[in-house]
Short mmCIF file of C-alpha atoms and ligand atoms in Angstrom, two decimals:
data_model
loop_
_atom_site.label_atom_id
_atom_site.label_comp_id
_atom_site.label_asym_id
_atom_site.label_seq_id
_atom_site.Cartn_x
_atom_site.Cartn_y
_atom_site.Cartn_z
CA UNK A 1288 18.84 4.56 2.55
CA UNK A 1289 16.05 4.12 4.79
CA UNK A 1290 14.74 7.46 6.60
CA UNK A 1291 12.53 7.04 9.64
CA UNK A 1292 10.10 9.55 10.85
CA UNK A 1293 8.26 9.16 14.01
CA UNK A 1294 5.01 11.02 13.98
CA UNK A 1295 3.93 12.07 17.60
CA UNK A 1296 0.15 12.56 16.25
CA UNK A 1297 -1.98 11.05 13.50
CA UNK A 1298 -1.94 14.57 11.80
CA UNK A 1299 1.86 14.45 11.75
CA UNK A 1300 1.73 11.14 10.17
CA UNK A 1301 -0.85 12.14 7.54
CA UNK A 1302 1.26 15.29 6.66
CA UNK A 1303 4.54 13.48 6.32
CA UNK A 1304 3.08 11.19 3.72
CA UNK A 1305 1.23 14.00 2.05
CA UNK A 1306 4.16 16.22 1.82
CA UNK A 1307 6.02 13.43 -0.17
CA UNK A 1308 3.25 13.04 -2.60
CA UNK A 1309 2.84 16.80 -2.94
CA UNK A 1310 6.33 17.45 -3.56
CA UNK A 1311 6.53 14.51 -6.18
CA UNK A 1312 3.55 16.00 -8.07
CA UNK A 1313 4.93 19.61 -7.95
CA UNK A 1314 8.29 18.22 -9.50
CA UNK A 1315 6.46 15.88 -11.84
CA UNK A 1316 2.93 16.50 -12.43
CA UNK A 1317 2.52 13.38 -14.71
CA UNK A 1318 4.10 11.18 -11.93
CA UNK A 1319 2.80 7.56 -11.54
CA UNK A 1320 1.63 6.89 -7.93
CA UNK A 1321 1.79 3.38 -6.58
CA UNK A 1322 -1.09 3.37 -4.04
CA UNK A 1323 -2.18 1.17 -1.29
CA UNK A 1324 -5.26 0.26 0.72
CA UNK A 1325 -5.71 -0.72 4.47
CA UNK A 1326 -6.27 1.62 7.22
CA UNK A 1327 -2.81 3.14 7.35
CA UNK A 1328 -2.98 5.27 4.30
CA UNK A 1329 -6.72 6.53 4.70
CA UNK A 1330 -5.61 9.68 6.97
CA UNK A 1331 -2.96 10.68 4.24
CA UNK A 1332 -5.47 10.18 1.42
CA UNK A 1333 -7.87 12.62 3.30
CA UNK A 1334 -5.01 15.25 3.72
CA UNK A 1335 -4.38 14.87 0.13
CA UNK A 1336 -8.08 15.46 -0.64
CA UNK A 1337 -8.08 18.49 1.67
CA UNK A 1338 -4.67 19.97 -0.25
CA UNK A 1339 -6.44 19.15 -3.64
CA UNK A 1340 -9.36 21.02 -2.75
CA UNK A 1341 -7.07 24.00 -1.53
CA UNK A 1342 -5.33 24.02 -4.77
CA UNK A 1343 -2.18 22.87 -3.28
CA UNK A 1344 -2.05 19.50 -4.97
CA UNK A 1345 -2.95 18.75 -8.74
CA UNK A 1346 -3.76 15.07 -9.85
CA UNK A 1347 -4.87 16.16 -13.33
CA UNK A 1348 -1.81 14.73 -15.13
CA UNK A 1349 -1.00 11.94 -12.61
CA UNK A 1350 -1.76 8.09 -13.01
CA UNK A 1351 -1.90 5.40 -10.52
CA UNK A 1352 -1.20 1.56 -9.93
CA UNK A 1353 -2.76 -0.04 -6.92
CA UNK A 1354 -0.95 -2.88 -5.08
CA UNK A 1355 -3.54 -5.48 -5.04
CA UNK A 1356 -7.15 -6.62 -5.18
CA UNK A 1357 -9.44 -9.39 -3.78
CA UNK A 1358 -10.17 -12.35 -6.22
CA UNK A 1359 -13.78 -12.76 -6.49
CA UNK A 1360 -15.01 -9.01 -5.68
CA UNK A 1361 -16.22 -6.62 -8.41
CA UNK A 1362 -15.23 -3.18 -8.41
CA UNK A 1363 -18.66 -2.21 -7.14
CA UNK A 1364 -18.28 -4.50 -3.98
CA UNK A 1365 -17.84 -2.26 -1.00
CA UNK A 1366 -14.91 -4.32 0.22
CA UNK A 1367 -13.08 -4.37 -2.93
CA UNK A 1368 -9.76 -2.28 -3.34
CA UNK A 1369 -11.12 -0.56 -6.43
CA UNK A 1370 -14.32 0.59 -4.29
CA UNK A 1371 -11.94 1.53 -1.47
CA UNK A 1372 -9.77 3.68 -3.69
CA UNK A 1373 -12.75 5.50 -5.42
CA UNK A 1374 -14.29 6.35 -1.75
CA UNK A 1375 -11.22 7.13 -0.29
CA UNK A 1376 -9.33 9.07 -2.76
CA UNK A 1377 -10.28 9.17 -6.48
CA UNK A 1378 -13.91 10.52 -6.17
CA UNK A 1379 -12.68 13.38 -4.31
CA UNK A 1380 -9.54 14.55 -6.15
CA UNK A 1381 -9.07 15.62 -9.85
CA UNK A 1382 -7.33 12.31 -11.04
CA UNK A 1383 -8.46 10.98 -14.13
CA UNK A 1384 -10.00 7.72 -13.22
CA UNK A 1385 -9.19 6.05 -16.58
CA UNK A 1386 -5.59 6.44 -15.52
CA UNK A 1387 -5.89 4.59 -12.39
CA UNK A 1388 -5.24 0.72 -12.29
CA UNK A 1389 -6.54 -1.52 -9.86
CA UNK A 1390 -6.38 -5.42 -10.91
CA UNK A 1391 -9.71 -6.64 -11.82
CA UNK A 1392 -11.10 -9.31 -9.18
CA UNK A 1393 -13.62 -10.89 -11.42
CA UNK A 1394 -13.50 -12.84 -14.69
CA UNK A 1395 -10.77 -15.11 -16.04
CA UNK A 1396 -8.02 -14.89 -13.37
CA UNK A 1397 -5.12 -15.62 -16.04
CA UNK A 1398 -6.44 -12.83 -18.11
CA UNK A 1399 -6.62 -10.54 -15.32
CA UNK A 1400 -3.16 -11.30 -14.36
CA UNK A 1401 -1.75 -10.81 -17.64
CA UNK A 1402 -3.38 -7.63 -17.90
CA UNK A 1403 -2.30 -6.50 -14.47
CA UNK A 1404 1.35 -7.37 -15.19
CA UNK A 1405 1.27 -5.39 -18.45
CA UNK A 1406 -0.25 -2.33 -16.70
CA UNK A 1407 2.62 -2.47 -13.79
CA UNK A 1408 5.20 -2.90 -16.64
CA UNK A 1409 3.71 0.10 -18.73
CA UNK A 1410 3.48 2.38 -15.68
CA UNK A 1411 6.77 2.82 -13.71
CA UNK A 1412 5.82 4.10 -10.18
CA UNK A 1413 7.66 7.16 -9.02
CA UNK A 1414 6.51 6.37 -5.47
CA UNK A 1415 5.02 3.38 -3.98
CA UNK A 1416 2.95 3.60 -0.78
CA UNK A 1417 2.95 0.53 1.38
CA UNK A 1418 1.43 -0.54 4.60
CA UNK A 1419 2.28 -3.80 6.43
CA UNK A 1420 0.38 -6.64 7.49
CA UNK A 1421 0.55 -8.10 10.90
CA UNK A 1422 2.47 -11.20 9.48
CA UNK A 1423 4.82 -8.72 7.68
CA UNK A 1424 3.12 -8.89 4.26
CA UNK A 1425 3.56 -6.02 1.95
CA UNK A 1426 0.87 -5.58 -0.72
CA UNK A 1427 -0.43 -9.32 -0.37
CA UNK A 1428 2.97 -10.93 -0.37
CA UNK A 1429 2.65 -13.51 2.39
CA UNK A 1430 5.67 -14.65 4.22
CA UNK A 1431 6.88 -18.03 3.22
CA UNK A 1432 10.02 -19.89 2.00
CA UNK A 1433 9.92 -18.13 -1.40
CA UNK A 1434 8.46 -14.83 -2.44
CA UNK A 1435 7.54 -13.70 -6.04
CA UNK A 1436 8.95 -11.04 -8.22
CA UNK A 1437 6.02 -10.37 -10.46
CA UNK A 1438 2.15 -10.03 -10.01
CA UNK A 1439 0.60 -13.25 -9.04
CA UNK A 1440 -2.29 -14.65 -7.28
CA UNK A 1441 -1.80 -15.21 -3.54
CA UNK A 1442 -3.50 -17.50 -0.96
CA UNK A 1443 -4.00 -15.33 2.11
CA UNK A 1444 -2.53 -16.37 5.37
CA UNK A 1445 -5.09 -17.23 8.29
CA UNK A 1446 -3.82 -14.02 10.25
CA UNK A 1447 -4.48 -12.04 7.19
CA UNK A 1448 -8.03 -13.32 6.98
CA UNK A 1449 -8.42 -12.74 10.67
CA UNK A 1450 -7.03 -9.05 10.47
CA UNK A 1451 -9.21 -8.27 7.60
CA UNK A 1452 -12.44 -9.97 8.78
CA UNK A 1453 -13.15 -6.73 10.56
CA UNK A 1454 -14.29 -5.33 7.11
CA UNK A 1455 -16.63 -7.98 6.31
CA UNK A 1456 -19.94 -9.45 7.75
CA UNK A 1457 -18.33 -12.62 8.66
CA UNK A 1458 -15.00 -14.39 8.44
CA UNK A 1459 -16.40 -16.77 5.62
CA UNK A 1460 -17.06 -13.66 3.48
CA UNK A 1461 -13.32 -12.71 3.39
CA UNK A 1462 -11.94 -13.75 0.15
CA UNK A 1463 -9.17 -16.48 0.35
CA UNK A 1464 -7.04 -15.42 -2.59
CA UNK A 1465 -5.96 -11.98 -4.03
CA UNK A 1466 -3.97 -10.67 -6.85
CA UNK A 1467 -0.79 -8.91 -5.61
CA UNK A 1468 1.88 -6.92 -7.15
CA UNK A 1469 5.09 -8.90 -6.71
CA UNK A 1470 8.14 -8.08 -4.93
CA UNK A 1471 10.34 -6.93 -7.80
CA UNK A 1472 7.75 -4.74 -9.06
CA UNK A 1473 7.37 -3.17 -5.70
CA UNK A 1474 11.07 -2.62 -5.60
CA UNK A 1475 11.23 -1.05 -9.08
CA UNK A 1476 9.29 2.01 -7.68
CA UNK A 1477 11.80 5.04 -7.59
CA UNK A 1478 10.78 5.64 -3.90
CA UNK A 1479 8.85 3.54 -1.30
CA UNK A 1480 6.68 5.23 1.33
CA UNK A 1481 5.98 2.91 4.13
CA UNK A 1482 3.19 3.93 6.74
CA UNK A 1483 3.16 2.01 10.06
CA UNK A 1484 1.32 2.31 13.17
CA UNK A 1485 -0.36 0.27 16.04
CA UNK A 1486 1.24 -2.31 18.22
CA UNK A 1487 0.04 -5.14 16.17
CA UNK A 1488 2.73 -4.37 13.65
CA UNK A 1489 5.48 -4.51 16.47
CA UNK A 1490 6.96 -7.90 15.37
CA UNK A 1491 7.24 -7.24 11.76
CA UNK A 1492 8.63 -3.66 12.28
CA UNK A 1493 10.96 -4.43 14.88
CA UNK A 1494 12.83 -6.92 12.62
CA UNK A 1495 13.05 -4.21 9.94
CA UNK A 1496 14.11 -1.43 12.11
CA UNK A 1497 16.03 -2.89 15.09
CA UNK A 1498 18.10 -5.76 13.21
CA UNK A 1499 19.77 -6.07 9.90
CA UNK A 1500 18.06 -9.17 8.81
CA UNK A 1501 16.23 -9.55 5.34
CA UNK A 1502 14.01 -12.67 5.37
CA UNK A 1503 11.27 -13.97 3.18
CA UNK A 1504 9.68 -14.98 6.55
CA UNK A 1505 8.84 -11.34 6.94
CA UNK A 1506 8.41 -9.66 3.50
CA UNK A 1507 8.64 -5.92 4.92
CA UNK A 1508 12.35 -6.65 5.71
CA UNK A 1509 12.89 -6.78 1.96
CA UNK A 1510 12.34 -2.97 1.70
CA UNK A 1511 15.81 -2.55 3.15
CA UNK A 1512 17.19 -3.51 -0.40
CA UNK A 1513 15.63 -0.47 -1.84
CA UNK A 1514 17.80 2.66 -2.01
CA UNK A 1515 15.16 5.32 -1.21
CA UNK A 1516 12.67 4.40 1.52
CA UNK A 1517 10.66 6.69 3.96
CA UNK A 1518 9.19 4.99 6.85
CA UNK A 1519 6.65 7.08 8.74
CA UNK A 1520 5.72 5.51 12.05
CA UNK A 1521 3.45 6.43 14.84
CA UNK A 1522 4.97 7.20 18.33
CA UNK A 1523 2.76 4.37 19.87
CA UNK A 1524 4.56 1.74 17.71
CA UNK A 1525 7.92 3.43 18.14
CA UNK A 1526 7.56 3.24 21.81
CA UNK A 1527 6.24 -0.37 21.62
CA UNK A 1528 9.43 -1.64 19.97
CA UNK A 1529 11.77 0.83 21.83
CA UNK A 1530 12.70 2.60 18.66
CA UNK A 1531 14.44 5.97 18.92
CA UNK A 1532 15.06 8.20 16.12
C1 GLP B 221 -4.01 -5.54 3.58
C2 GLP B 221 -3.40 -4.93 2.37
C3 GLP B 221 -2.18 -4.49 2.68
C4 GLP B 221 -1.98 -3.59 4.02
C5 GLP B 221 -2.48 -4.37 5.11
C6 GLP B 221 -2.32 -3.59 6.45
O1 GLP B 221 -3.71 -6.81 3.92
N1 GLP B 221 -3.47 -5.85 1.55
O2 GLP B 221 -1.60 -3.67 1.51
O3 GLP B 221 -0.72 -3.16 3.98
O4 GLP B 221 -3.86 -4.78 4.97
O5 GLP B 221 -3.63 -2.97 6.54
P1 GLP B 221 -3.81 -1.84 7.88
O6 GLP B 221 -3.25 -0.49 7.14
O7 GLP B 221 -5.36 -1.65 7.66
O8 GLP B 221 -3.22 -2.26 8.96
#
C-alpha cells in the first residue's frame, strides 16, 4: 500500500516525516532507522532534533544504517555522508554513535563492502527513509538494464554527478563511485518513507504516482513492490505533475 501525503509547506513536510519516526520510537525504542542523506531529509532531521531537545523523541536505544557513502572520502571529509549525518543529526540527538552505520569510503573496497553488507544483514530496518535522484535513483541505485539486490559499488551517472556537484568545489571533485545499499535490502525495511520535493523530480515521481509501471529504468518505481510506503511530497511537485490526493 502506498500512502501519499501532500505537504503544503516545508514545515508540514518535515512534521509528516518526523511524526512517523517519533511514533516508531515510541512503540519500539530500540528501533533500527534506515537513514538517507541529500537535502530532502534535512528539515525532518532538524525537526527531530527539536523534538529530541524537547524530550518528545528518544534515540538512546535506537540504532541506524545509512543508505550509501562516496568511495574515496573519509568520514571527516565535509562532503562524506558520515560527516553529513553527524552534522545534520547524530551530533544533536541522544543516539549512540557506535550504533550508527555508514559504509566506510576509504581503505579496501572489498572489505568495506563485506562489512557494510554484514551490518545491513545484522540490523534489519524498521523504517527506511528515502529521497530520489533526478534520474530516479534511490540510495545510489542508478537506472539501467539491471539493478542489484545487495550492497555494491555503483558508478554514478552523469546526471547524478551534475546534481551533486553543487556540494563540491568543482565537478572534478565529485567522486565517481559510491557504495550503496541494494534494492532488496531497501525493500526489506518494514516501512519506507519517501520524501520528495522540487520540480527536478517530476519525471521520476510522475511515473511512480501517475502510472502503474515498475521499471529498472526508474528505480524509484520499485517502491511500489513494498507493502507499506508513505510518500511525502511537496505541493509544488504535486502541482508540477498534476497529482491530486
Ligand atoms: C543523492 C543520494 C540519494 C538522494 C539524492 C537526492 O544522490 N545518494 O540518496 O536521495 O541525492 O538528493 P536531494 O534530496 O538533495 O535531492
